[in-house]
XYZ file of C-alpha atoms in Angstrom:
520
model
C -0.008 -0.272 -0.007
C 1.370 3.606 -0.769
C 1.877 4.933 3.104
C 0.822 8.222 2.036
C -2.748 6.823 1.485
C -3.668 6.088 5.101
C -3.300 9.824 5.809
C -5.082 11.673 3.205
C -7.515 13.987 4.790
C -11.018 13.746 3.766
C -11.811 17.685 3.496
C -15.443 19.215 4.456
C -15.877 19.894 0.630
C -15.485 16.374 -0.216
C -18.434 15.761 2.447
C -20.448 18.996 0.507
C -19.890 17.039 -2.718
C -22.112 14.430 -1.599
C -19.517 11.399 -2.442
C -19.811 9.980 0.847
C -23.401 11.075 1.563
C -24.323 8.637 -1.364
C -21.716 5.975 -1.080
C -22.680 5.648 2.913
C -26.397 6.035 2.201
C -28.463 9.386 2.004
C -30.343 8.098 5.693
C -27.274 8.921 7.223
C -28.076 12.613 6.934
C -31.557 12.093 7.398
C -32.451 10.606 10.767
C -30.203 10.030 13.870
C -31.745 8.244 16.580
C -30.136 7.649 20.365
C -28.398 4.192 19.822
C -27.485 3.522 23.656
C -24.427 6.554 24.793
C -24.231 4.964 28.262
C -25.984 1.744 28.132
C -22.876 0.236 26.907
C -20.580 1.865 29.252
C -21.476 -0.469 32.235
C -20.252 1.116 35.851
C -18.978 -0.699 38.650
C -22.693 -0.749 40.038
C -23.913 -2.851 36.680
C -23.504 -6.337 36.138
C -21.788 -6.962 32.759
C -24.274 -8.365 30.195
C -21.770 -11.273 29.683
C -20.659 -12.342 32.990
C -21.698 -15.380 34.589
C -23.873 -13.037 37.312
C -26.164 -11.961 34.440
C -29.422 -13.888 33.426
C -28.368 -17.208 31.620
C -29.204 -17.175 27.737
C -30.789 -20.496 28.330
C -33.634 -21.373 30.474
C -35.374 -18.726 31.005
C -38.747 -18.376 32.837
C -41.677 -19.227 31.029
C -44.680 -17.932 32.492
C -44.966 -14.150 34.219
C -47.281 -13.847 36.364
C -47.209 -11.458 38.796
C -45.413 -8.202 36.842
C -46.871 -7.904 33.891
C -50.829 -6.511 32.924
C -53.281 -7.275 30.024
C -53.306 -5.786 27.087
C -56.159 -5.794 24.546
C -55.545 -6.955 20.888
C -54.666 -3.601 19.294
C -52.092 -2.809 21.802
C -50.742 -6.399 21.268
C -50.231 -5.956 17.578
C -49.150 -2.214 17.861
C -46.153 -3.457 20.056
C -45.504 -6.382 17.509
C -45.328 -4.325 14.037
C -43.580 -1.218 15.579
C -40.544 -2.327 13.864
C -41.757 -4.609 11.300
C -40.370 -3.841 7.876
C -41.519 -5.033 4.029
C -39.605 -5.152 0.770
C -40.820 -6.160 -2.548
C -38.319 -6.826 -5.243
C -39.564 -4.252 -8.389
C -40.957 -6.071 -11.391
C -39.690 -4.940 -14.979
C -42.417 -5.788 -17.923
C -44.456 -7.540 -15.383
C -41.970 -9.828 -14.483
C -39.465 -10.570 -11.297
C -36.090 -11.382 -12.890
C -34.647 -11.612 -9.399
C -33.980 -15.026 -7.569
C -35.075 -12.846 -4.643
C -39.052 -11.763 -4.414
C -38.508 -9.891 -1.294
C -38.105 -9.661 2.331
C -39.948 -9.139 5.631
C -38.239 -8.273 8.803
C -38.845 -7.160 12.428
C -37.386 -6.891 16.244
C -39.020 -6.706 19.536
C -36.655 -5.944 22.153
C -36.137 -7.242 25.406
C -33.006 -5.481 26.587
C -33.535 -1.686 27.276
C -32.719 -0.326 24.655
C -32.793 -3.272 22.082
C -28.772 -4.576 21.665
C -30.132 -6.340 18.379
C -29.554 -4.479 14.935
C -30.258 -5.630 11.534
C -29.527 -4.782 7.868
C -30.794 -4.946 4.315
C -29.419 -3.673 0.935
C -28.785 -4.672 -2.416
C -25.309 -4.261 -3.817
C -25.267 -2.307 -7.205
C -22.106 -3.424 -8.270
C -23.375 -6.942 -8.613
C -27.081 -6.652 -7.996
C -26.702 -9.232 -5.572
C -28.615 -8.711 -2.160
C -27.400 -8.705 1.375
C -28.890 -9.407 4.471
C -27.705 -9.547 7.761
C -28.828 -9.825 11.847
C -26.365 -8.705 14.464
C -26.987 -9.622 18.160
C -24.652 -7.228 20.734
C -23.400 -8.173 23.725
C -22.110 -5.500 26.646
C -24.237 -2.762 24.908
C -25.590 -1.783 21.509
C -22.376 -0.152 19.984
C -20.737 -3.015 18.268
C -23.764 -4.586 16.946
C -24.346 -1.023 15.395
C -21.183 -0.320 13.710
C -21.657 -3.696 12.079
C -25.273 -2.813 10.837
C -23.924 0.413 9.382
C -20.235 -0.630 8.124
C -20.197 -4.431 7.461
C -22.178 -4.695 3.971
C -19.564 -1.515 2.766
C -16.805 -3.639 3.192
C -18.300 -6.790 1.566
C -19.314 -4.696 -1.538
C -15.549 -3.042 -1.952
C -14.746 -6.827 -1.474
C -16.626 -7.595 -4.470
C -15.482 -5.003 -6.639
C -13.191 -5.636 -9.516
C -10.105 -3.898 -9.180
C -10.831 -1.547 -12.224
C -13.484 -0.193 -10.284
C -11.932 0.186 -7.040
C -9.522 2.429 -9.108
C -12.319 4.308 -10.467
C -13.463 5.173 -6.851
C -10.196 5.712 -5.765
C -9.594 8.394 -8.749
C -13.122 9.933 -7.767
C -12.211 10.700 -3.945
C -8.983 12.126 -4.872
C -10.490 14.409 -7.687
C -13.399 15.236 -5.463
C -16.058 14.174 -7.525
C -19.297 12.495 -6.558
C -19.060 9.017 -6.316
C -21.924 6.768 -7.812
C -23.856 4.605 -4.959
C -22.506 1.728 -3.449
C -25.559 0.107 -1.567
C -29.180 0.843 -2.103
C -30.360 0.266 1.645
C -33.935 -1.040 2.687
C -34.513 -0.047 6.056
C -37.103 0.863 8.878
C -36.968 4.170 9.935
C -36.156 3.031 13.301
C -32.642 1.764 11.556
C -30.303 4.972 11.660
C -26.731 5.625 10.930
C -24.822 7.655 13.738
C -23.630 10.618 12.466
C -20.754 11.175 14.424
C -18.030 8.495 13.424
C -18.799 9.309 9.701
C -15.188 10.626 8.909
C -12.972 7.562 10.640
C -16.003 5.261 9.413
C -15.136 6.355 5.303
C -11.169 6.770 6.247
C -10.897 3.046 7.444
C -12.602 2.078 4.477
C -10.959 3.933 2.097
C -7.520 2.721 3.538
C -9.147 -0.870 2.939
C -10.245 -0.245 -0.675
C -6.899 1.300 -1.076
C -5.060 -2.055 -0.381
C -7.280 -4.015 -2.225
C -6.070 -2.231 -5.179
C -2.581 -2.670 -4.564
C -3.235 -6.453 -3.861
C -5.047 -7.250 -7.229
C -4.343 -6.743 -10.399
C -6.659 -5.584 -13.360
C -9.162 -8.055 -14.651
C -9.003 -9.386 -10.939
C -12.057 -9.678 -8.066
C -12.808 -11.983 -5.174
C -15.602 -14.424 -5.306
C -18.045 -14.364 -2.591
C -16.758 -16.649 -0.574
C -13.319 -15.106 -0.213
C -14.967 -11.240 0.049
C -17.121 -12.220 2.879
C -14.070 -13.958 4.366
C -11.723 -10.733 3.780
C -14.927 -8.378 4.763
C -15.761 -9.999 8.284
C -11.768 -9.694 9.395
C -10.843 -6.694 7.818
C -13.631 -4.695 9.692
C -12.858 -6.130 13.038
C -9.323 -5.291 12.772
C -10.670 -1.917 11.855
C -12.616 -2.079 15.025
C -9.531 -2.934 16.661
C -7.129 -0.342 15.555
C -9.641 2.573 16.090
C -9.893 2.155 19.476
C -5.998 2.001 19.678
C -5.132 5.133 18.034
C -6.659 8.386 18.712
C -5.768 9.834 15.142
C -8.149 7.102 13.903
C -11.070 8.719 15.779
C -11.044 6.424 18.942
C -14.036 4.335 20.074
C -12.984 2.416 23.040
C -16.283 1.718 24.167
C -17.056 -0.184 21.004
C -14.305 -2.058 20.860
C -14.981 -3.623 24.592
C -18.508 -4.277 23.727
C -19.303 -7.028 21.172
C -21.470 -8.441 18.637
C -22.234 -11.879 16.686
C -23.362 -11.424 12.680
C -25.020 -13.711 10.490
C -25.220 -12.321 6.754
C -26.482 -13.625 3.729
C -25.640 -12.613 0.277
C -27.421 -13.769 -2.602
C -26.853 -13.428 -6.181
C -28.660 -15.324 -8.912
C -28.892 -18.861 -7.634
C -25.965 -18.327 -5.342
C -26.564 -18.169 -1.973
C -23.904 -17.618 0.785
C -24.286 -17.380 4.263
C -21.280 -15.678 6.953
C -21.917 -16.693 10.348
C -19.906 -15.391 13.542
C -21.547 -16.586 16.692
C -24.335 -17.733 17.528
C -27.091 -16.222 15.096
C -28.442 -18.897 12.661
C -29.665 -19.064 9.095
C -32.465 -21.988 8.025
C -33.510 -22.550 4.402
C -37.127 -23.596 4.732
C -37.808 -26.035 1.774
C -40.830 -27.352 0.657
C -41.510 -30.860 -0.051
C -43.763 -32.864 -2.541
C -46.368 -33.311 -0.451
C -46.457 -29.451 0.431
C -44.949 -30.007 4.039
C -41.848 -28.096 4.958
C -38.543 -28.910 6.198
C -35.905 -27.092 7.692
C -32.065 -27.204 6.167
C -29.615 -25.242 8.389
C -27.002 -23.090 6.571
C -24.739 -21.974 9.555
C -23.443 -23.501 12.741
C -23.779 -22.066 16.133
C -20.225 -21.315 17.685
C -20.870 -21.896 21.204
C -20.294 -24.949 23.371
C -23.087 -26.994 22.136
C -20.631 -27.067 18.984
C -17.803 -29.898 19.591
C -16.155 -28.729 16.687
C -15.608 -25.220 17.822
C -14.788 -26.572 21.348
C -12.151 -28.629 19.985
C -10.856 -25.372 17.585
C -10.305 -23.181 20.418
C -8.813 -26.173 22.544
C -6.549 -27.032 19.479
C -5.168 -23.214 19.468
C -3.788 -22.725 23.239
C -1.338 -25.004 24.817
C -2.625 -28.204 26.475
C -2.437 -26.800 29.810
C -5.251 -24.424 29.019
C -7.464 -26.989 28.155
C -9.901 -27.281 31.286
C -9.866 -23.386 31.670
C -10.053 -22.078 28.055
C -13.975 -23.477 28.088
C -15.421 -23.374 31.247
C -19.340 -23.722 32.078
C -19.915 -23.461 28.598
C -18.213 -20.199 27.996
C -14.990 -18.987 26.780
C -12.897 -18.203 29.421
C -16.163 -19.151 31.773
C -17.180 -15.581 30.630
C -18.468 -15.072 27.134
C -21.154 -17.272 25.173
C -20.422 -16.762 21.491
C -16.787 -18.554 20.771
C -16.994 -16.177 17.743
C -17.803 -12.313 17.565
C -16.526 -9.006 16.634
C -14.941 -6.463 18.821
C -14.660 -7.978 22.394
C -11.010 -6.730 22.736
C -10.947 -8.016 26.423
C -10.431 -11.773 24.698
C -8.321 -10.424 22.148
C -5.499 -8.082 23.154
C -2.625 -8.396 25.258
C -2.943 -7.745 28.685
C -0.386 -5.334 28.375
C -1.874 -3.477 25.154
C -5.299 -3.474 27.227
C -4.008 -1.859 30.306
C -2.109 0.940 27.659
C -5.276 1.951 25.833
C -7.185 2.119 29.397
C -5.112 4.240 31.156
C -4.689 6.652 27.869
C -8.553 6.377 27.303
C -11.315 8.664 28.663
C -11.625 9.107 32.640
C -14.978 7.225 32.579
C -12.817 4.062 31.547
C -10.123 4.557 34.969
C -13.586 3.978 37.076
C -14.958 1.072 35.152
C -14.360 -2.005 37.074
C -15.651 -4.403 34.300
C -13.254 -2.816 31.237
C -10.296 -3.042 34.189
C -11.335 -6.567 34.363
C -8.826 -8.914 33.089
C -10.223 -12.750 32.290
C -9.182 -15.632 34.437
C -6.598 -17.576 32.727
C -5.652 -15.307 30.445
C -2.300 -16.699 29.257
C -2.503 -17.106 25.533
C -4.377 -13.935 23.724
C -6.296 -13.685 21.611
C -9.089 -16.011 22.192
C -11.628 -15.449 20.481
C -12.190 -14.600 16.430
C -14.330 -13.155 13.981
C -13.472 -15.045 11.117
C -16.731 -16.298 9.546
C -17.911 -19.772 8.746
C -19.213 -19.161 4.947
C -21.620 -22.094 3.525
C -22.506 -22.126 -0.320
C -26.127 -22.988 -1.247
C -26.931 -23.153 -4.663
C -31.044 -22.580 -4.829
C -33.340 -24.730 -6.238
C -36.988 -24.638 -6.720
C -38.126 -26.316 -3.991
C -36.026 -23.617 -1.928
C -38.965 -21.137 -1.041
C -37.627 -18.735 1.573
C -34.902 -18.149 4.201
C -34.820 -17.227 7.954
C -31.974 -15.297 9.339
C -32.354 -15.243 13.038
C -30.622 -13.930 16.466
C -30.792 -16.798 18.773
C -33.460 -15.004 20.950
C -35.652 -16.736 18.329
C -33.786 -20.253 18.319
C -34.163 -20.229 22.024
C -37.581 -19.879 21.970
C -38.937 -22.318 18.687
C -37.263 -25.264 17.182
C -35.845 -24.670 13.368
C -38.632 -27.092 12.090
C -41.410 -25.555 13.769
C -39.842 -22.055 12.623
C -39.923 -23.367 8.850
C -43.504 -24.623 9.192
C -45.033 -21.624 10.756
C -43.081 -19.189 8.127
C -44.132 -21.682 4.946
C -47.926 -22.103 6.165
C -48.227 -18.185 6.585
C -46.596 -17.817 3.115
C -48.559 -20.602 1.400
C -51.766 -20.452 3.344
C -51.694 -23.914 3.568
C -51.980 -25.045 6.958
C -50.397 -29.022 7.509
C -52.972 -30.552 9.844
C -50.841 -32.394 12.768
C -51.912 -34.799 15.245
C -52.864 -33.323 18.296
C -50.507 -33.705 20.866
C -50.723 -32.289 24.456
C -47.082 -32.774 25.648
C -48.082 -35.023 28.551
C -50.750 -32.897 29.995
C -53.589 -34.477 31.475
C -56.568 -32.606 29.813
C -60.644 -32.997 30.193
C -62.775 -33.155 27.112
C -63.574 -29.663 27.413
C -60.172 -28.899 26.881
C -59.892 -30.967 24.190
C -62.757 -29.180 22.481
C -61.265 -25.993 23.193
C -57.588 -26.948 21.724
C -59.662 -28.262 18.616
C -61.628 -24.853 18.208
C -58.465 -22.847 18.612
C -56.617 -24.684 15.587
C -59.402 -24.342 13.864
C -59.308 -20.431 14.364
C -55.581 -20.628 13.826
C -55.757 -20.374 10.104
C -57.912 -17.282 10.057
C -55.740 -15.604 12.584
C -52.510 -16.172 10.455
C -53.640 -13.361 8.049
C -53.876 -10.446 10.565
C -50.145 -10.357 9.764
C -49.189 -8.437 6.608
C -45.348 -9.522 7.440
C -44.126 -13.089 7.911
C -41.042 -11.655 10.462
C -44.275 -10.509 12.587
C -45.749 -13.822 12.417
C -43.405 -15.604 13.473
C -42.723 -13.216 16.483
C -46.140 -13.530 17.518
C -45.598 -17.421 17.712
C -42.092 -17.152 19.379
C -43.635 -15.037 22.421
C -47.232 -15.767 22.258
C -47.156 -20.006 22.128
C -48.559 -21.383 25.115
C -47.854 -24.910 26.227
C -49.574 -26.363 23.452
C -47.958 -24.850 20.468
C -50.837 -22.624 19.640
C -50.436 -18.974 19.858
C -52.430 -17.841 23.189
C -53.794 -14.259 23.836
C -53.154 -13.854 27.539
C -49.306 -15.208 27.179
C -48.772 -12.760 24.667
C -50.312 -9.966 26.804
C -48.371 -10.990 29.667
C -44.786 -11.373 27.775
C -45.250 -8.121 26.327
C -46.159 -6.053 28.847
C -43.531 -7.196 31.458
C -41.450 -3.972 32.652
C -38.034 -3.599 31.145
C -36.256 -4.743 34.281
C -37.831 -8.101 33.907
C -38.069 -8.708 30.165
C -34.872 -10.219 30.071
C -35.470 -12.760 32.615
C -37.886 -13.774 30.245
C -36.603 -13.736 26.611
C -33.558 -12.238 24.819
C -33.994 -9.731 21.980
C -35.344 -11.434 18.732
C -34.558 -10.065 15.259
C -35.873 -11.811 12.052
C -35.333 -11.222 8.297
C -37.428 -13.772 6.091
C -36.526 -13.994 2.575
C -38.990 -15.168 -0.126
C -37.229 -17.149 -3.209
C -38.694 -16.682 -6.637
C -39.671 -20.638 -7.614
C -39.929 -19.989 -11.091
C -36.814 -17.815 -11.163
C -34.704 -20.386 -9.832
C -36.301 -23.234 -11.509
C -35.203 -21.670 -14.858
C -31.931 -20.983 -13.612
C -31.356 -25.198 -12.349
C -32.285 -26.080 -16.160
């Protein structure tokens, strides 16, 4: 890389000429909402969300009885639909030429403020679509940064050498830039304004290095592009926290986030996963039923390969300490994540950055705390596990969800609920009561509930909303129950996290006719 490039100033005149506004998305200048200016800065009196003192991720309480209030159906719907968003891919000459018909997304918070984020955009250079869900911990700062920045790193990684050179020439000359991404955003999905210069400088340095490392006619494939983008953004988050000249965001680096991202271009579906988010494909069988095909692996203690990987990266003397109580070093549940420099930096680097950082860090017991048995860092990586799948006509939809969804519903149940919603065809399963003793009257009531379920399904205009309704409102018999919904949605903020996690969902519907043509 040319050494002078990294220090090139981005002038205010350049921003007035809109190149960064167009590159970064016009919503950057349209909306600025508070992310979590203090929530991701834990104080000594607040337990750190990722430490064992916090409520475990699994084993939530299921029946809130004392601290909730009765909500009317319209009130329930208002809460469930507050963050829903839908996008339909435009048709040309009455035909959808894309493999994606559109997507529905939604979020339901448990933390206050919510620590999950979501993103969806069309990559204008390739016409591929990028979709992602991000689950933050120790605050929302890292997840927020991923939702704004990761897709730009992916888009740059996919660009051919010539396009990158044109981009650099335009910036050097102060010319307006062509848009890189077309964002599909809910009004509540916002960009932070304060850090835009730092974000741009880091991204520009990355594309300059891509230019130096490639030759005319060369470009990365989707797998290599996703891998490079994930690793480079995590590296930039670390560097930006270490050097004041880069803008310095120490709080962001000490928080963390998982990421589950899909890139869909034609019949090629790539999933890049870091952490415990999940991507599940809904496949329609010949009899009309739906089966689940998982396209990602959870990176946690339930994954034996992950445990073996981490143990193999450290000396045999650490085999019993690197994973304790199903957590990394006994503290962190996901085994891969962005940020979380407390599990990546050396002890000397952590102390040096904290001592030269803001005064608030000096008195913060959690940031100063060094994990136990911390001998051979790094213990954590943001490197994604990447899966490729070639879409077939029977592949009807893809569900991306943070772990708050999968802790509540089994993947097969998720696929069944979404499949029945999208097709309007309800598979009649034998009525089970899960070992409960029920009277004849109760059985009649359950049958009546099931009969009414088909009509209730269409009160939601968004598949993700419908899925959240089931995830939060299912009773012990697997049916949506208004009383259960009301109780779960009316819990006070300080209690909601004891019963469930934040839930973020993106459901992408595929075009079976387009995929059928591509398979011929």
